[in-house]
């Protein structure tokens, strides 16, 4: 793993998550009941946290306040093994507050404070960290840190000797230092049109003005477009995956890109890998799934899910409002075959939605052996989500989906008829809220194990 340095502006992200069951009588607005706070680092702090979670050694050069918000940032980043080099901020911690329900953002409040807030000069420790880094990410959120003279000199010097540097720009921020490996504006920040030809022309203009090796314009669900010279632009589409909360996708993209460049990847390889990482990040619930401070520490521990619960809960809420039943099923779905599709389609016809509880990679290994799964958890989830009969996919790490089902509380849980005559652990769980486990006929002659045996025989 690489030694990475993230330079930039930190925010505190605060999600107030509740439920909506009615509109206010005095205005046509939803009433959010029992909101609970979920806190996490934002801006450069989120990018640093994501890189650290991938196993990299991460130093964060930032200016943090001496207030409750700054203390929360220090605590959560330190818990993630991010080493903080603090320049000190003479203002309150900037906060981004989102009010959310059923996986949707209803309102956003920015407590930004002054953009010209004072911070200290870069200490020698920060300059030494930049000089020794395998890769550097400048995460500019327009608060001024990227313009600090000593930091800019140090960044310019390491770029000149070939250290990979990714710059995530901001409309109110500083220009990237000349020679940056990759500068990543989104389409709005690039002031570019929708069409690929317009994006390519604008990216070439920006690359020339910034004197960067490459400029990549990210386009959300449409992927990213990279220009590196006078040759054709390189367009990377997003892989198929369920799209949920896009907040934090840019930070995920940049942290992945700088790690790949530090490991020796080309610009094209880094952009391709970063698009995939950002897509999986959004599919797993986005920034809302990066919970570093539980809303209720005394509550039962959350189910370990790599696909966030919020999208599934949104599906459940819509289904309940229509007066229809919520149907779930579960399994590894390692190689999707006709037997799987038959049961999934039949299960969907039993209610108003179908949510698939997917065994994670670790859960599949425990059940099937060390050679399984053949496909990663995210790839299996993407294939399932592409089926018209599947409304949401949620992964779980346990041996059975019992704890996940307790969180979802469906009306029905579907298993194949090959489980006939057995007492299933899911039965007792669903009985707690009046749900039922139902068996559907098993399509004989179709199984992943049989497919693998046939492949081995032919091979």
CSV table of C-alpha atoms in Angstrom, one decimal:
chain,number,residue,atom,x,y,z
A,1,UNK,CA,0.0,0.0,0.0
A,2,UNK,CA,1.1,3.6,-0.7
A,3,UNK,CA,1.9,6.6,1.5
A,4,UNK,CA,-0.6,9.2,0.5
A,5,UNK,CA,-1.0,12.8,1.4
A,6,UNK,CA,-4.3,14.7,1.2
A,7,UNK,CA,-4.1,18.5,1.2
A,8,UNK,CA,-7.3,20.5,1.5
A,9,UNK,CA,-10.4,21.9,3.2
A,10,UNK,CA,-12.3,19.8,5.8
A,11,UNK,CA,-16.0,20.1,6.5
A,12,UNK,CA,-18.2,18.3,9.0
A,13,UNK,CA,-21.1,16.5,7.3
A,14,UNK,CA,-24.1,16.0,9.5
A,15,UNK,CA,-27.1,14.0,8.3
A,16,UNK,CA,-30.4,14.3,10.3
A,17,UNK,CA,-32.2,11.1,9.4
A,18,UNK,CA,-35.8,10.5,10.3
A,19,UNK,CA,-39.0,9.2,8.8
A,20,UNK,CA,-41.8,11.0,7.0
A,21,UNK,CA,-45.4,9.9,7.4
A,22,UNK,CA,-47.4,13.1,6.9
A,23,UNK,CA,-47.3,16.7,5.6
A,24,UNK,CA,-47.3,19.7,7.9
A,25,UNK,CA,-50.8,21.2,8.5
A,26,UNK,CA,-49.5,24.8,8.3
A,27,UNK,CA,-47.4,24.4,5.0
A,28,UNK,CA,-47.1,21.9,2.2
A,29,UNK,CA,-43.8,20.4,3.6
A,30,UNK,CA,-43.0,17.0,4.9
A,31,UNK,CA,-42.7,16.5,8.7
A,32,UNK,CA,-39.5,14.6,9.6
A,33,UNK,CA,-40.1,12.7,12.8
A,34,UNK,CA,-37.5,11.6,15.3
A,35,UNK,CA,-34.4,12.8,13.3
A,36,UNK,CA,-31.1,11.2,14.5
A,37,UNK,CA,-27.7,12.7,13.7
A,38,UNK,CA,-25.1,10.8,11.7
A,39,UNK,CA,-21.7,12.5,11.5
A,40,UNK,CA,-18.7,12.0,9.2
A,41,UNK,CA,-15.8,14.0,7.8
A,42,UNK,CA,-16.6,15.9,4.6
A,43,UNK,CA,-14.4,17.5,1.9
A,44,UNK,CA,-10.7,16.5,2.2
A,45,UNK,CA,-11.5,14.7,5.4
A,46,UNK,CA,-13.8,12.2,3.5
A,47,UNK,CA,-11.2,11.7,0.8
A,48,UNK,CA,-8.6,10.9,3.4
A,49,UNK,CA,-10.9,8.6,5.3
A,50,UNK,CA,-11.8,6.6,2.2
A,51,UNK,CA,-8.1,6.2,1.3
A,52,UNK,CA,-7.3,5.0,4.8
A,53,UNK,CA,-10.1,2.5,4.7
A,54,UNK,CA,-8.5,1.0,1.6
A,55,UNK,CA,-5.3,0.3,3.7
A,56,UNK,CA,-3.1,3.2,2.6
A,57,UNK,CA,-1.0,5.2,5.0
A,58,UNK,CA,-2.7,8.6,4.9
A,59,UNK,CA,-1.6,12.0,6.2
A,60,UNK,CA,-4.1,14.9,6.0
A,61,UNK,CA,-2.9,18.5,5.8
A,62,UNK,CA,-5.8,20.7,6.8
A,63,UNK,CA,-6.9,23.6,9.0
A,64,UNK,CA,-9.2,22.5,11.8
A,65,UNK,CA,-11.1,24.7,14.3
A,66,UNK,CA,-10.9,24.4,18.1
A,67,UNK,CA,-14.6,23.8,18.5
A,68,UNK,CA,-16.9,20.9,18.8
A,69,UNK,CA,-17.0,20.3,15.1
A,70,UNK,CA,-13.2,20.3,14.9
A,71,UNK,CA,-12.9,18.0,17.8
A,72,UNK,CA,-15.4,15.6,16.0
A,73,UNK,CA,-13.2,15.7,12.9
A,74,UNK,CA,-10.1,14.9,14.8
A,75,UNK,CA,-11.8,12.0,16.6
A,76,UNK,CA,-13.3,10.3,13.6
A,77,UNK,CA,-10.2,10.8,11.4
A,78,UNK,CA,-7.9,9.5,14.1
A,79,UNK,CA,-10.1,6.4,14.6
A,80,UNK,CA,-9.6,5.8,10.8
A,81,UNK,CA,-5.8,5.9,11.2
A,82,UNK,CA,-5.5,9.2,9.4
A,83,UNK,CA,-2.6,11.3,10.6
A,84,UNK,CA,-3.6,14.9,10.9
A,85,UNK,CA,-1.2,17.8,10.3
A,86,UNK,CA,-3.3,20.7,11.5
A,87,UNK,CA,-2.7,24.3,10.5
A,88,UNK,CA,-5.4,25.6,12.8
A,89,UNK,CA,-8.5,27.5,11.6
A,90,UNK,CA,-9.5,30.8,13.2
A,91,UNK,CA,-13.2,30.3,12.5
A,92,UNK,CA,-16.0,27.8,13.3
A,93,UNK,CA,-15.9,24.4,11.5
A,94,UNK,CA,-17.8,24.6,8.2
A,95,UNK,CA,-20.8,22.2,8.4
A,96,UNK,CA,-23.0,20.7,5.7
A,97,UNK,CA,-26.3,19.5,7.2
A,98,UNK,CA,-28.7,17.3,5.2
A,99,UNK,CA,-32.2,16.4,6.4
A,100,UNK,CA,-33.0,13.0,5.0
A,101,UNK,CA,-35.8,10.4,5.1
A,102,UNK,CA,-36.3,7.1,3.1
A,103,UNK,CA,-33.0,7.5,1.4
A,104,UNK,CA,-33.8,11.0,0.0
A,105,UNK,CA,-32.4,14.4,0.9
A,106,UNK,CA,-35.2,16.8,1.7
A,107,UNK,CA,-33.2,19.9,2.7
A,108,UNK,CA,-29.6,21.0,2.9
A,109,UNK,CA,-28.3,23.7,5.2
A,110,UNK,CA,-24.7,25.0,4.8
A,111,UNK,CA,-23.1,26.6,7.8
A,112,UNK,CA,-20.1,27.7,5.8
A,113,UNK,CA,-18.7,30.7,7.7
A,114,UNK,CA,-16.3,33.1,6.0
A,115,UNK,CA,-14.2,31.9,3.1
A,116,UNK,CA,-11.4,34.2,4.1
A,117,UNK,CA,-10.9,32.7,7.6
A,118,UNK,CA,-7.3,32.8,8.8
A,119,UNK,CA,-5.2,29.7,9.3
A,120,UNK,CA,-1.6,29.1,10.2
A,121,UNK,CA,1.4,28.8,7.9
A,122,UNK,CA,2.3,25.3,6.7
A,123,UNK,CA,4.7,23.7,9.3
A,124,UNK,CA,7.9,21.9,8.3
A,125,UNK,CA,6.1,18.6,9.1
A,126,UNK,CA,3.6,19.2,6.3
A,127,UNK,CA,6.3,20.1,3.8
A,128,UNK,CA,8.3,16.9,4.7
A,129,UNK,CA,5.1,14.8,4.3
A,130,UNK,CA,4.6,16.2,0.8
A,131,UNK,CA,8.2,15.5,-0.2
A,132,UNK,CA,8.1,11.9,0.9
A,133,UNK,CA,4.6,11.0,-0.4
A,134,UNK,CA,4.0,8.3,-3.0
A,135,UNK,CA,0.9,10.3,-4.2
A,136,UNK,CA,-0.8,13.5,-3.3
A,137,UNK,CA,-4.4,14.6,-3.5
A,138,UNK,CA,-5.4,18.3,-3.3
A,139,UNK,CA,-9.0,18.4,-2.3
A,140,UNK,CA,-10.0,22.0,-2.7
A,141,UNK,CA,-13.3,23.1,-1.3
A,142,UNK,CA,-12.8,26.8,-1.8
A,143,UNK,CA,-11.7,27.6,1.8
A,144,UNK,CA,-8.2,28.9,0.8
A,145,UNK,CA,-5.8,26.2,2.0
A,146,UNK,CA,-4.8,25.3,-1.6
A,147,UNK,CA,-3.4,28.8,-2.0
A,148,UNK,CA,-1.1,28.7,1.0
A,149,UNK,CA,2.3,29.8,-0.5
A,150,UNK,CA,4.6,27.3,1.3
A,151,UNK,CA,2.2,24.4,0.4
A,152,UNK,CA,2.1,25.5,-3.3
A,153,UNK,CA,5.9,25.7,-3.5
A,154,UNK,CA,6.2,22.2,-2.0
A,155,UNK,CA,3.5,20.8,-4.3
A,156,UNK,CA,5.2,22.4,-7.4
A,157,UNK,CA,8.6,20.9,-6.4
A,158,UNK,CA,7.3,17.3,-6.0
A,159,UNK,CA,5.3,17.5,-9.3
A,160,UNK,CA,8.6,18.5,-11.0
A,161,UNK,CA,10.3,15.3,-9.8
A,162,UNK,CA,7.4,13.1,-10.9
A,163,UNK,CA,5.3,12.5,-7.8
A,164,UNK,CA,1.7,11.8,-8.9
A,165,UNK,CA,-0.7,14.6,-7.9
A,166,UNK,CA,-4.4,14.7,-8.4
A,167,UNK,CA,-6.2,18.1,-8.0
A,168,UNK,CA,-9.9,18.3,-7.2
A,169,UNK,CA,-10.7,21.9,-8.0
A,170,UNK,CA,-13.4,24.3,-6.8
A,171,UNK,CA,-14.9,27.4,-8.4
A,172,UNK,CA,-13.7,29.5,-5.4
A,173,UNK,CA,-10.4,27.7,-5.0
A,174,UNK,CA,-6.9,28.2,-6.4
A,175,UNK,CA,-5.7,27.1,-9.8
A,176,UNK,CA,-3.9,23.7,-9.8
A,177,UNK,CA,-0.1,23.9,-9.7
A,178,UNK,CA,1.5,23.4,-13.1
A,179,UNK,CA,2.3,19.9,-14.1
A,180,UNK,CA,-0.4,18.2,-12.0
A,181,UNK,CA,-0.9,14.6,-13.1
A,182,UNK,CA,-4.7,14.8,-13.2
A,183,UNK,CA,-7.2,17.6,-12.6
A,184,UNK,CA,-10.8,16.6,-12.0
A,185,UNK,CA,-13.5,19.1,-12.4
A,186,UNK,CA,-17.1,17.9,-12.7
A,187,UNK,CA,-19.1,19.0,-15.7
A,188,UNK,CA,-20.6,22.1,-13.9
A,189,UNK,CA,-17.2,23.2,-12.6
A,190,UNK,CA,-15.7,22.8,-16.1
A,191,UNK,CA,-18.5,25.0,-17.5
A,192,UNK,CA,-18.9,22.4,-20.3
A,193,UNK,CA,-21.9,21.3,-22.4
A,194,UNK,CA,-23.6,17.9,-22.2
A,195,UNK,CA,-22.3,16.4,-25.4
A,196,UNK,CA,-19.0,14.4,-25.5
A,197,UNK,CA,-17.6,16.7,-28.2
A,198,UNK,CA,-18.2,19.8,-26.1
A,199,UNK,CA,-16.7,18.1,-23.0
A,200,UNK,CA,-13.6,17.2,-25.0
A,201,UNK,CA,-13.1,20.7,-26.3
A,202,UNK,CA,-13.5,22.2,-22.9
A,203,UNK,CA,-11.2,19.7,-21.2
A,204,UNK,CA,-8.5,20.5,-23.7
A,205,UNK,CA,-8.8,24.2,-23.0
A,206,UNK,CA,-8.6,23.6,-19.3
A,207,UNK,CA,-5.6,21.3,-19.7
A,208,UNK,CA,-3.7,23.9,-21.7
A,209,UNK,CA,-4.6,26.7,-19.2
A,210,UNK,CA,-3.7,24.6,-16.1
A,211,UNK,CA,-0.6,23.0,-17.8
A,212,UNK,CA,-1.7,19.6,-16.5
A,213,UNK,CA,-0.8,16.2,-17.8
A,214,UNK,CA,-4.4,15.2,-17.9
A,215,UNK,CA,-7.9,16.7,-17.3
A,216,UNK,CA,-10.8,14.4,-16.5
A,217,UNK,CA,-14.4,15.8,-16.5
A,218,UNK,CA,-16.7,13.7,-14.4
A,219,UNK,CA,-20.3,13.3,-15.5
A,220,UNK,CA,-22.0,11.5,-12.7
A,221,UNK,CA,-23.9,8.5,-13.9
A,222,UNK,CA,-22.6,9.2,-17.5
A,223,UNK,CA,-19.0,8.4,-16.5
A,224,UNK,CA,-15.9,10.5,-17.1
A,225,UNK,CA,-14.0,12.0,-20.1
A,226,UNK,CA,-10.2,12.2,-20.0
A,227,UNK,CA,-7.9,14.2,-22.3
A,228,UNK,CA,-4.1,13.9,-22.1
A,229,UNK,CA,-2.9,15.5,-25.3
A,230,UNK,CA,-3.8,16.1,-28.9
A,231,UNK,CA,-5.1,12.5,-29.4
A,232,UNK,CA,-8.7,11.3,-29.0
A,233,UNK,CA,-10.5,11.8,-25.7
A,234,UNK,CA,-10.9,8.7,-23.5
A,235,UNK,CA,-14.5,8.2,-22.4
A,236,UNK,CA,-15.1,5.8,-19.5
A,237,UNK,CA,-18.7,4.8,-18.9
A,238,UNK,CA,-20.0,3.8,-15.5
A,239,UNK,CA,-20.4,0.0,-14.9
A,240,UNK,CA,-24.0,-1.2,-14.3
A,241,UNK,CA,-24.9,-0.7,-10.7
A,242,UNK,CA,-27.8,0.6,-8.7
A,243,UNK,CA,-27.5,4.4,-8.3
A,244,UNK,CA,-28.4,6.0,-4.9
A,245,UNK,CA,-26.9,8.9,-3.0
A,246,UNK,CA,-24.2,10.5,-5.1
A,247,UNK,CA,-22.8,12.6,-2.3
A,248,UNK,CA,-19.1,12.0,-1.9
A,249,UNK,CA,-18.7,10.3,-5.3
A,250,UNK,CA,-16.1,12.9,-6.3
A,251,UNK,CA,-14.0,12.3,-3.2
A,252,UNK,CA,-14.2,8.5,-3.8
A,253,UNK,CA,-13.1,9.1,-7.4
A,254,UNK,CA,-10.1,11.2,-6.4
A,255,UNK,CA,-8.9,9.0,-3.6
A,256,UNK,CA,-9.0,6.0,-5.8
A,257,UNK,CA,-7.3,7.8,-8.7
A,258,UNK,CA,-4.3,9.0,-6.6
A,259,UNK,CA,-3.8,5.6,-5.1
A,260,UNK,CA,-3.8,4.0,-8.5
A,261,UNK,CA,-1.3,6.6,-9.9
A,262,UNK,CA,0.9,6.1,-6.9
A,263,UNK,CA,1.0,2.4,-7.6
A,264,UNK,CA,2.2,3.0,-11.2
A,265,UNK,CA,-1.1,3.1,-13.2
A,266,UNK,CA,-1.4,5.1,-16.3
A,267,UNK,CA,-3.8,8.0,-16.4
A,268,UNK,CA,-6.3,5.9,-18.5
A,269,UNK,CA,-6.0,3.0,-16.0
A,270,UNK,CA,-6.4,5.4,-13.0
A,271,UNK,CA,-9.5,7.0,-14.5
A,272,UNK,CA,-11.1,3.7,-15.4
A,273,UNK,CA,-10.4,2.3,-11.8
A,274,UNK,CA,-11.7,5.6,-10.2
A,275,UNK,CA,-15.0,5.5,-12.2
A,276,UNK,CA,-15.5,1.9,-11.0
A,277,UNK,CA,-14.7,2.8,-7.4
A,278,UNK,CA,-17.0,5.8,-7.4
A,279,UNK,CA,-19.8,3.8,-9.0
A,280,UNK,CA,-19.5,1.1,-6.3
A,281,UNK,CA,-19.3,3.8,-3.6
A,282,UNK,CA,-22.6,5.3,-4.7
A,283,UNK,CA,-24.2,1.8,-5.1
A,284,UNK,CA,-23.2,1.0,-1.5
A,285,UNK,CA,-25.1,4.1,-0.3
A,286,UNK,CA,-22.7,6.9,-0.9
A,287,UNK,CA,-21.6,9.2,1.8
A,288,UNK,CA,-24.7,8.4,3.8
A,289,UNK,CA,-23.3,4.9,4.4
A,290,UNK,CA,-20.1,6.3,5.8
A,291,UNK,CA,-21.3,6.5,9.4
A,292,UNK,CA,-18.6,7.2,11.9
A,293,UNK,CA,-20.8,8.3,14.8
A,294,UNK,CA,-23.9,6.2,15.5
A,295,UNK,CA,-27.1,8.0,16.1
A,296,UNK,CA,-28.0,5.9,19.1
A,297,UNK,CA,-25.0,4.2,20.8
A,298,UNK,CA,-27.3,2.2,23.1
A,299,UNK,CA,-29.2,0.7,20.2
A,300,UNK,CA,-28.5,-2.8,18.8
A,301,UNK,CA,-25.4,-2.9,16.6
A,302,UNK,CA,-26.1,-2.3,12.9
A,303,UNK,CA,-26.2,-5.1,10.4
A,304,UNK,CA,-22.9,-5.2,8.4
A,305,UNK,CA,-24.1,-4.2,4.9
A,306,UNK,CA,-22.0,-3.1,2.0
A,307,UNK,CA,-25.1,-2.1,0.1
A,308,UNK,CA,-26.7,0.6,2.2
A,309,UNK,CA,-30.1,0.1,3.9
A,310,UNK,CA,-31.5,3.5,2.9
A,311,UNK,CA,-32.4,2.6,-0.7
A,312,UNK,CA,-34.2,-0.6,0.4
A,313,UNK,CA,-36.1,1.3,3.0
A,314,UNK,CA,-37.2,3.9,0.4
A,315,UNK,CA,-38.6,1.0,-1.7
A,316,UNK,CA,-40.3,-0.4,1.3
A,317,UNK,CA,-41.9,2.9,2.2
A,318,UNK,CA,-43.3,3.4,-1.3
A,319,UNK,CA,-44.6,-0.1,-1.3
A,320,UNK,CA,-46.4,0.3,2.0
A,321,UNK,CA,-48.0,3.6,0.9
A,322,UNK,CA,-49.5,1.7,-2.0
A,323,UNK,CA,-50.9,-0.9,0.4
A,324,UNK,CA,-48.8,-3.7,-1.2
A,325,UNK,CA,-46.7,-6.4,0.4
A,326,UNK,CA,-42.9,-6.3,0.8
A,327,UNK,CA,-41.2,-9.4,-0.5
A,328,UNK,CA,-37.6,-10.5,0.1
A,329,UNK,CA,-35.5,-13.4,-0.8
A,330,UNK,CA,-31.8,-14.3,-0.2
A,331,UNK,CA,-28.8,-16.1,-1.5
A,332,UNK,CA,-25.3,-15.9,-2.9
A,333,UNK,CA,-26.3,-15.7,-6.6
A,334,UNK,CA,-22.8,-16.5,-7.6
A,335,UNK,CA,-23.6,-17.4,-11.2
A,336,UNK,CA,-27.0,-16.2,-12.1
A,337,UNK,CA,-28.9,-18.9,-14.0
A,338,UNK,CA,-32.4,-19.7,-15.2
A,339,UNK,CA,-33.4,-21.3,-11.8
A,340,UNK,CA,-32.5,-18.1,-10.0
A,341,UNK,CA,-34.4,-15.9,-12.5
A,342,UNK,CA,-37.5,-18.1,-12.3
A,343,UNK,CA,-37.7,-17.8,-8.5
A,344,UNK,CA,-36.9,-14.1,-8.5
A,345,UNK,CA,-39.7,-13.4,-11.1
A,346,UNK,CA,-42.2,-15.6,-9.2
A,347,UNK,CA,-41.3,-13.9,-5.9
A,348,UNK,CA,-41.8,-10.4,-7.4
A,349,UNK,CA,-45.3,-11.3,-8.5
A,350,UNK,CA,-46.3,-12.0,-4.8
A,351,UNK,CA,-46.1,-8.3,-3.8
A,352,UNK,CA,-45.3,-4.8,-4.7
A,353,UNK,CA,-41.5,-5.0,-4.5
A,354,UNK,CA,-38.7,-7.5,-4.3
A,355,UNK,CA,-35.6,-6.9,-2.2
A,356,UNK,CA,-32.7,-9.4,-2.5
A,357,UNK,CA,-30.6,-10.1,0.6
A,358,UNK,CA,-27.2,-11.0,-0.9
A,359,UNK,CA,-24.6,-13.0,0.9
A,360,UNK,CA,-21.4,-10.8,1.0
A,361,UNK,CA,-18.1,-12.2,-0.2
A,362,UNK,CA,-17.1,-13.3,3.3
A,363,UNK,CA,-20.5,-14.9,4.0
A,364,UNK,CA,-20.3,-16.8,0.7
A,365,UNK,CA,-16.8,-18.1,1.5
A,366,UNK,CA,-18.0,-19.3,4.9
A,367,UNK,CA,-20.9,-21.2,3.2
A,368,UNK,CA,-19.4,-22.4,0.0
A,369,UNK,CA,-15.7,-22.7,0.7
A,370,UNK,CA,-12.5,-20.7,0.0
A,371,UNK,CA,-12.9,-20.8,-3.8
A,372,UNK,CA,-16.2,-19.0,-3.8
A,373,UNK,CA,-17.6,-16.6,-4.8
A,374,UNK,CA,-16.5,-16.6,-8.4
A,375,UNK,CA,-17.8,-13.0,-8.8
A,376,UNK,CA,-17.4,-10.2,-6.3
A,377,UNK,CA,-20.2,-9.0,-4.1
A,378,UNK,CA,-20.5,-5.7,-6.1
A,379,UNK,CA,-20.6,-7.5,-9.4
A,380,UNK,CA,-23.2,-9.9,-8.2
A,381,UNK,CA,-25.3,-7.0,-6.8
A,382,UNK,CA,-25.0,-5.2,-10.2
A,383,UNK,CA,-26.3,-8.2,-12.1
A,384,UNK,CA,-29.2,-8.6,-9.8
A,385,UNK,CA,-30.1,-4.9,-9.8
A,386,UNK,CA,-30.2,-5.0,-13.6
A,387,UNK,CA,-33.2,-7.4,-13.5
A,388,UNK,CA,-36.6,-5.7,-13.9
A,389,UNK,CA,-38.0,-8.0,-11.1
A,390,UNK,CA,-35.5,-6.8,-8.5
A,391,UNK,CA,-36.2,-3.4,-6.7
A,392,UNK,CA,-33.2,-3.3,-4.3
A,393,UNK,CA,-30.2,-5.4,-3.3
A,394,UNK,CA,-28.8,-5.3,0.3
A,395,UNK,CA,-25.6,-7.3,1.2
A,396,UNK,CA,-25.0,-8.9,4.6
A,397,UNK,CA,-22.0,-10.5,6.3
A,398,UNK,CA,-23.7,-13.0,8.6
A,399,UNK,CA,-24.4,-16.7,7.9
A,400,UNK,CA,-28.1,-15.9,7.5
A,401,UNK,CA,-30.1,-12.7,6.7
A,402,UNK,CA,-32.0,-12.9,10.0
A,403,UNK,CA,-30.6,-9.6,11.4
A,404,UNK,CA,-31.1,-7.8,8.1
A,405,UNK,CA,-34.6,-9.1,7.9
A,406,UNK,CA,-35.3,-7.7,11.4
A,407,UNK,CA,-34.2,-4.3,10.0
A,408,UNK,CA,-36.4,-4.5,6.9
A,409,UNK,CA,-39.4,-6.3,8.4
A,410,UNK,CA,-40.8,-7.7,5.1
A,411,UNK,CA,-44.2,-9.4,4.8
A,412,UNK,CA,-42.7,-12.4,2.9
A,413,UNK,CA,-39.3,-14.1,2.7
A,414,UNK,CA,-39.0,-16.5,-0.2
A,415,UNK,CA,-36.9,-19.7,-0.4
A,416,UNK,CA,-36.7,-22.4,-3.0
A,417,UNK,CA,-38.6,-25.6,-2.7
A,418,UNK,CA,-35.5,-27.6,-2.0
A,419,UNK,CA,-35.8,-26.3,1.6
A,420,UNK,CA,-39.1,-28.1,2.1
A,421,UNK,CA,-39.3,-30.1,5.3
A,422,UNK,CA,-36.7,-27.9,7.1
A,423,UNK,CA,-37.1,-25.4,9.9
A,424,UNK,CA,-35.5,-22.2,8.7
A,425,UNK,CA,-34.0,-19.6,11.0
A,426,UNK,CA,-35.8,-16.9,9.1
A,427,UNK,CA,-39.2,-18.3,10.2
A,428,UNK,CA,-38.8,-17.3,13.8
A,429,UNK,CA,-37.6,-13.8,12.8
A,430,UNK,CA,-40.5,-13.1,10.5
A,431,UNK,CA,-43.0,-14.3,13.1
A,432,UNK,CA,-41.9,-11.5,15.4
A,433,UNK,CA,-43.8,-9.0,13.2
A,434,UNK,CA,-46.4,-11.3,11.6
A,435,UNK,CA,-44.4,-12.1,8.4
A,436,UNK,CA,-44.2,-15.5,6.7
A,437,UNK,CA,-41.5,-17.6,5.0
A,438,UNK,CA,-42.9,-19.1,1.7
A,439,UNK,CA,-41.3,-21.8,-0.4
A,440,UNK,CA,-41.5,-21.6,-4.2
A,441,UNK,CA,-41.0,-24.6,-6.5
A,442,UNK,CA,-37.3,-25.3,-7.1
A,443,UNK,CA,-36.2,-25.4,-10.8
A,444,UNK,CA,-34.4,-28.8,-10.9
A,445,UNK,CA,-31.4,-29.1,-13.1
A,446,UNK,CA,-30.2,-25.6,-12.4
A,447,UNK,CA,-27.5,-24.8,-9.8
A,448,UNK,CA,-24.2,-23.0,-9.6
A,449,UNK,CA,-22.5,-26.2,-8.4
A,450,UNK,CA,-23.8,-28.1,-11.4
A,451,UNK,CA,-22.5,-25.4,-13.7
A,452,UNK,CA,-19.1,-25.5,-12.1
A,453,UNK,CA,-18.9,-29.3,-12.3
A,454,UNK,CA,-19.8,-29.1,-16.0
A,455,UNK,CA,-17.1,-26.5,-16.7
A,456,UNK,CA,-14.5,-28.7,-14.9
A,457,UNK,CA,-15.6,-31.7,-16.9
A,458,UNK,CA,-15.3,-29.9,-20.2
A,459,UNK,CA,-12.1,-28.2,-19.2
